[in-house]
Amino acid sequence: VGKGSPRFNIGGSPKLRRFIPTTSATKKKTSPKCSGAKKSGSSPRVVKQRADWNPGLERSLVDILHEFKESGYRGDNGWNSEGWNRMVKEFHVRNKYVSFTKSQIQDKEGQLKR
């Protein structure tokens, strides 16, 4: 003897129970991310600073990019991670008065490419 169609017998199935509205199901819970209450000890949000480029710094970066072009650090889709790290280190050796991050230098390379 069968138990009946699951369409009509949804009281017993845990998978189908979620479709039955209850008083607790109608009230939506907010997630801790959306609640606005800050957790203590969380790291502060880091704001990305814009790099202040001048023509001399741009020229230095272009020279470094040309020097590393044939060194095997560039694949079909762009520079690999080791190549970027070496180019950033070389950029800081040549320009001791600036401290740009790797992502700032990558952004400038993309801007120059465009």
mmCIF file with all atom_site columns, C-alpha atoms in Angstrom:
data_model
loop_
_atom_site.group_PDB
_atom_site.id
_atom_site.type_symbol
_atom_site.label_atom_id
_atom_site.label_alt_id
_atom_site.label_comp_id
_atom_site.label_asym_id
_atom_site.label_entity_id
_atom_site.label_seq_id
_atom_site.pdbx_PDB_ins_code
_atom_site.Cartn_x
_atom_site.Cartn_y
_atom_site.Cartn_z
_atom_site.occupancy
_atom_site.B_iso_or_equiv
_atom_site.pdbx_formal_charge
_atom_site.auth_seq_id
_atom_site.auth_comp_id
_atom_site.auth_asym_id
_atom_site.auth_atom_id
_atom_site.pdbx_PDB_model_num
ATOM 1   C CA . VAL A 1 1   ? 0.000  0.000  0.000   1.00 0.00 ? 1   VAL A CA 1
ATOM 2   C CA . GLY A 1 2   ? 1.462  3.352  -1.037  1.00 0.00 ? 2   GLY A CA 1
ATOM 3   C CA . LYS A 1 3   ? 1.667  6.351  1.225   1.00 0.00 ? 3   LYS A CA 1
ATOM 4   C CA . GLY A 1 4   ? 0.073  8.627  -1.302  1.00 0.00 ? 4   GLY A CA 1
ATOM 5   C CA . SER A 1 5   ? 1.275  11.362 -3.598  1.00 0.00 ? 5   SER A CA 1
ATOM 6   C CA . PRO A 1 6   ? 4.050  13.561 -2.171  1.00 0.00 ? 6   PRO A CA 1
ATOM 7   C CA . ARG A 1 7   ? 2.114  16.513 -3.506  1.00 0.00 ? 7   ARG A CA 1
ATOM 8   C CA . PHE A 1 8   ? -0.678 15.924 -1.043  1.00 0.00 ? 8   PHE A CA 1
ATOM 9   C CA . ASN A 1 9   ? 1.318  14.315 1.751   1.00 0.00 ? 9   ASN A CA 1
ATOM 10  C CA . ILE A 1 10  ? 3.903  17.051 2.405   1.00 0.00 ? 10  ILE A CA 1
ATOM 11  C CA . GLY A 1 11  ? 3.608  17.033 6.175   1.00 0.00 ? 11  GLY A CA 1
ATOM 12  C CA . GLY A 1 12  ? 6.095  14.224 6.739   1.00 0.00 ? 12  GLY A CA 1
ATOM 13  C CA . SER A 1 13  ? 8.867  15.006 4.245   1.00 0.00 ? 13  SER A CA 1
ATOM 14  C CA . PRO A 1 14  ? 11.663 17.242 5.612   1.00 0.00 ? 14  PRO A CA 1
ATOM 15  C CA . LYS A 1 15  ? 12.576 18.394 2.110   1.00 0.00 ? 15  LYS A CA 1
ATOM 16  C CA . LEU A 1 16  ? 9.070  19.565 1.363   1.00 0.00 ? 16  LEU A CA 1
ATOM 17  C CA . ARG A 1 17  ? 8.426  21.020 4.814   1.00 0.00 ? 17  ARG A CA 1
ATOM 18  C CA . ARG A 1 18  ? 10.197 24.229 3.809   1.00 0.00 ? 18  ARG A CA 1
ATOM 19  C CA . PHE A 1 19  ? 7.331  25.064 1.451   1.00 0.00 ? 19  PHE A CA 1
ATOM 20  C CA . ILE A 1 20  ? 4.769  25.091 4.250   1.00 0.00 ? 20  ILE A CA 1
ATOM 21  C CA . PRO A 1 21  ? 4.565  28.619 5.674   1.00 0.00 ? 21  PRO A CA 1
ATOM 22  C CA . THR A 1 22  ? 4.949  28.822 9.444   1.00 0.00 ? 22  THR A CA 1
ATOM 23  C CA . THR A 1 23  ? 5.183  31.775 11.772  1.00 0.00 ? 23  THR A CA 1
ATOM 24  C CA . SER A 1 24  ? 8.942  31.350 12.226  1.00 0.00 ? 24  SER A CA 1
ATOM 25  C CA . ALA A 1 25  ? 9.500  31.040 8.485   1.00 0.00 ? 25  ALA A CA 1
ATOM 26  C CA . THR A 1 26  ? 7.781  34.316 7.682   1.00 0.00 ? 26  THR A CA 1
ATOM 27  C CA . LYS A 1 27  ? 10.216 36.330 9.791   1.00 0.00 ? 27  LYS A CA 1
ATOM 28  C CA . LYS A 1 28  ? 13.516 36.709 7.921   1.00 0.00 ? 28  LYS A CA 1
ATOM 29  C CA . LYS A 1 29  ? 16.717 36.594 9.923   1.00 0.00 ? 29  LYS A CA 1
ATOM 30  C CA . THR A 1 30  ? 19.439 39.085 9.106   1.00 0.00 ? 30  THR A CA 1
ATOM 31  C CA . SER A 1 31  ? 22.954 37.866 8.586   1.00 0.00 ? 31  SER A CA 1
ATOM 32  C CA . PRO A 1 32  ? 25.774 39.175 10.796  1.00 0.00 ? 32  PRO A CA 1
ATOM 33  C CA . LYS A 1 33  ? 27.389 40.792 7.745   1.00 0.00 ? 33  LYS A CA 1
ATOM 34  C CA . CYS A 1 34  ? 24.311 42.917 7.060   1.00 0.00 ? 34  CYS A CA 1
ATOM 35  C CA . SER A 1 35  ? 23.364 43.732 10.615  1.00 0.00 ? 35  SER A CA 1
ATOM 36  C CA . GLY A 1 36  ? 25.629 46.765 10.944  1.00 0.00 ? 36  GLY A CA 1
ATOM 37  C CA . ALA A 1 37  ? 26.939 45.624 14.312  1.00 0.00 ? 37  ALA A CA 1
ATOM 38  C CA . LYS A 1 38  ? 30.718 45.505 14.215  1.00 0.00 ? 38  LYS A CA 1
ATOM 39  C CA . LYS A 1 39  ? 32.581 42.618 15.706  1.00 0.00 ? 39  LYS A CA 1
ATOM 40  C CA . SER A 1 40  ? 35.373 43.581 18.013  1.00 0.00 ? 40  SER A CA 1
ATOM 41  C CA . GLY A 1 41  ? 38.838 42.748 16.811  1.00 0.00 ? 41  GLY A CA 1
ATOM 42  C CA . SER A 1 42  ? 38.034 42.890 13.123  1.00 0.00 ? 42  SER A CA 1
ATOM 43  C CA . SER A 1 43  ? 40.643 44.410 10.873  1.00 0.00 ? 43  SER A CA 1
ATOM 44  C CA . PRO A 1 44  ? 39.938 47.919 9.599   1.00 0.00 ? 44  PRO A CA 1
ATOM 45  C CA . ARG A 1 45  ? 39.050 48.304 5.966   1.00 0.00 ? 45  ARG A CA 1
ATOM 46  C CA . VAL A 1 46  ? 42.102 49.281 3.912   1.00 0.00 ? 46  VAL A CA 1
ATOM 47  C CA . VAL A 1 47  ? 41.478 52.030 1.397   1.00 0.00 ? 47  VAL A CA 1
ATOM 48  C CA . LYS A 1 48  ? 43.537 51.683 -1.747  1.00 0.00 ? 48  LYS A CA 1
ATOM 49  C CA . GLN A 1 49  ? 45.664 54.772 -2.242  1.00 0.00 ? 49  GLN A CA 1
ATOM 50  C CA . ARG A 1 50  ? 46.118 56.170 -5.716  1.00 0.00 ? 50  ARG A CA 1
ATOM 51  C CA . ALA A 1 51  ? 49.697 56.222 -6.881  1.00 0.00 ? 51  ALA A CA 1
ATOM 52  C CA . ASP A 1 52  ? 51.075 59.623 -7.842  1.00 0.00 ? 52  ASP A CA 1
ATOM 53  C CA . TRP A 1 53  ? 52.861 59.055 -11.144 1.00 0.00 ? 53  TRP A CA 1
ATOM 54  C CA . ASN A 1 54  ? 55.045 61.579 -12.957 1.00 0.00 ? 54  ASN A CA 1
ATOM 55  C CA . PRO A 1 55  ? 56.624 61.246 -16.423 1.00 0.00 ? 55  PRO A CA 1
ATOM 56  C CA . GLY A 1 56  ? 59.991 60.166 -14.950 1.00 0.00 ? 56  GLY A CA 1
ATOM 57  C CA . LEU A 1 57  ? 58.387 57.299 -13.003 1.00 0.00 ? 57  LEU A CA 1
ATOM 58  C CA . GLU A 1 58  ? 56.384 56.254 -16.052 1.00 0.00 ? 58  GLU A CA 1
ATOM 59  C CA . ARG A 1 59  ? 59.558 56.218 -18.163 1.00 0.00 ? 59  ARG A CA 1
ATOM 60  C CA . SER A 1 60  ? 61.345 54.151 -15.532 1.00 0.00 ? 60  SER A CA 1
ATOM 61  C CA . LEU A 1 61  ? 58.496 51.604 -15.505 1.00 0.00 ? 61  LEU A CA 1
ATOM 62  C CA . VAL A 1 62  ? 58.441 51.398 -19.309 1.00 0.00 ? 62  VAL A CA 1
ATOM 63  C CA . ASP A 1 63  ? 62.212 50.806 -19.370 1.00 0.00 ? 63  ASP A CA 1
ATOM 64  C CA . ILE A 1 64  ? 61.878 48.005 -16.821 1.00 0.00 ? 64  ILE A CA 1
ATOM 65  C CA . LEU A 1 65  ? 59.003 46.436 -18.782 1.00 0.00 ? 65  LEU A CA 1
ATOM 66  C CA . HIS A 1 66  ? 61.133 46.476 -21.954 1.00 0.00 ? 66  HIS A CA 1
ATOM 67  C CA . GLU A 1 67  ? 64.102 44.941 -20.139 1.00 0.00 ? 67  GLU A CA 1
ATOM 68  C CA . PHE A 1 68  ? 62.012 42.092 -18.741 1.00 0.00 ? 68  PHE A CA 1
ATOM 69  C CA . LYS A 1 69  ? 60.139 41.476 -22.010 1.00 0.00 ? 69  LYS A CA 1
ATOM 70  C CA . GLU A 1 70  ? 62.574 38.845 -23.333 1.00 0.00 ? 70  GLU A CA 1
ATOM 71  C CA . SER A 1 71  ? 63.510 37.360 -19.950 1.00 0.00 ? 71  SER A CA 1
ATOM 72  C CA . GLY A 1 72  ? 60.923 34.550 -19.929 1.00 0.00 ? 72  GLY A CA 1
ATOM 73  C CA . TYR A 1 73  ? 58.630 36.135 -17.326 1.00 0.00 ? 73  TYR A CA 1
ATOM 74  C CA . ARG A 1 74  ? 55.951 36.960 -19.882 1.00 0.00 ? 74  ARG A CA 1
ATOM 75  C CA . GLY A 1 75  ? 53.528 34.355 -21.193 1.00 0.00 ? 75  GLY A CA 1
ATOM 76  C CA . ASP A 1 76  ? 50.680 34.596 -23.669 1.00 0.00 ? 76  ASP A CA 1
ATOM 77  C CA . ASN A 1 77  ? 48.381 36.148 -21.073 1.00 0.00 ? 77  ASN A CA 1
ATOM 78  C CA . GLY A 1 78  ? 50.813 38.589 -19.502 1.00 0.00 ? 78  GLY A CA 1
ATOM 79  C CA . TRP A 1 79  ? 53.503 38.654 -16.847 1.00 0.00 ? 79  TRP A CA 1
ATOM 80  C CA . ASN A 1 80  ? 53.791 35.827 -14.338 1.00 0.00 ? 80  ASN A CA 1
ATOM 81  C CA . SER A 1 81  ? 53.933 36.432 -10.601 1.00 0.00 ? 81  SER A CA 1
ATOM 82  C CA . GLU A 1 82  ? 57.688 36.018 -10.269 1.00 0.00 ? 82  GLU A CA 1
ATOM 83  C CA . GLY A 1 83  ? 58.242 38.506 -13.091 1.00 0.00 ? 83  GLY A CA 1
ATOM 84  C CA . TRP A 1 84  ? 55.984 41.059 -11.384 1.00 0.00 ? 84  TRP A CA 1
ATOM 85  C CA . ASN A 1 85  ? 57.816 40.643 -8.088  1.00 0.00 ? 85  ASN A CA 1
ATOM 86  C CA . ARG A 1 86  ? 61.205 41.166 -9.751  1.00 0.00 ? 86  ARG A CA 1
ATOM 87  C CA . MET A 1 87  ? 59.987 44.183 -11.723 1.00 0.00 ? 87  MET A CA 1
ATOM 88  C CA . VAL A 1 88  ? 58.540 45.800 -8.584  1.00 0.00 ? 88  VAL A CA 1
ATOM 89  C CA . LYS A 1 89  ? 61.807 45.202 -6.742  1.00 0.00 ? 89  LYS A CA 1
ATOM 90  C CA . GLU A 1 90  ? 63.791 46.711 -9.638  1.00 0.00 ? 90  GLU A CA 1
ATOM 91  C CA . PHE A 1 91  ? 61.407 49.683 -9.776  1.00 0.00 ? 91  PHE A CA 1
ATOM 92  C CA . HIS A 1 92  ? 62.008 50.378 -6.077  1.00 0.00 ? 92  HIS A CA 1
ATOM 93  C CA . VAL A 1 93  ? 65.788 50.066 -6.526  1.00 0.00 ? 93  VAL A CA 1
ATOM 94  C CA . ARG A 1 94  ? 65.728 52.668 -9.293  1.00 0.00 ? 94  ARG A CA 1
ATOM 95  C CA . ASN A 1 95  ? 63.209 54.952 -7.556  1.00 0.00 ? 95  ASN A CA 1
ATOM 96  C CA . LYS A 1 96  ? 64.032 54.885 -3.859  1.00 0.00 ? 96  LYS A CA 1
ATOM 97  C CA . TYR A 1 97  ? 61.772 57.820 -2.969  1.00 0.00 ? 97  TYR A CA 1
ATOM 98  C CA . VAL A 1 98  ? 58.512 56.066 -3.903  1.00 0.00 ? 98  VAL A CA 1
ATOM 99  C CA . SER A 1 99  ? 56.899 52.971 -2.425  1.00 0.00 ? 99  SER A CA 1
ATOM 100 C CA . PHE A 1 100 ? 54.217 51.781 -4.815  1.00 0.00 ? 100 PHE A CA 1
ATOM 101 C CA . THR A 1 101 ? 52.573 48.423 -4.253  1.00 0.00 ? 101 THR A CA 1
ATOM 102 C CA . LYS A 1 102 ? 52.621 45.626 -6.770  1.00 0.00 ? 102 LYS A CA 1
ATOM 103 C CA . SER A 1 103 ? 48.960 46.207 -7.623  1.00 0.00 ? 103 SER A CA 1
ATOM 104 C CA . GLN A 1 104 ? 49.557 49.933 -8.199  1.00 0.00 ? 104 GLN A CA 1
ATOM 105 C CA . ILE A 1 105 ? 52.357 49.138 -10.638 1.00 0.00 ? 105 ILE A CA 1
ATOM 106 C CA . GLN A 1 106 ? 50.194 46.510 -12.338 1.00 0.00 ? 106 GLN A CA 1
ATOM 107 C CA . ASP A 1 107 ? 47.379 49.061 -12.691 1.00 0.00 ? 107 ASP A CA 1
ATOM 108 C CA . LYS A 1 108 ? 49.772 51.555 -14.284 1.00 0.00 ? 108 LYS A CA 1
ATOM 109 C CA . GLU A 1 109 ? 51.066 48.936 -16.723 1.00 0.00 ? 109 GLU A CA 1
ATOM 110 C CA . GLY A 1 110 ? 47.477 48.206 -17.775 1.00 0.00 ? 110 GLY A CA 1
ATOM 111 C CA . GLN A 1 111 ? 46.788 51.922 -18.150 1.00 0.00 ? 111 GLN A CA 1
ATOM 112 C CA . LEU A 1 112 ? 49.887 52.397 -20.305 1.00 0.00 ? 112 LEU A CA 1
ATOM 113 C CA . LYS A 1 113 ? 48.890 49.402 -22.417 1.00 0.00 ? 113 LYS A CA 1
ATOM 114 C CA . ARG A 1 114 ? 45.487 50.893 -23.087 1.00 0.00 ? 114 ARG A CA 1
#
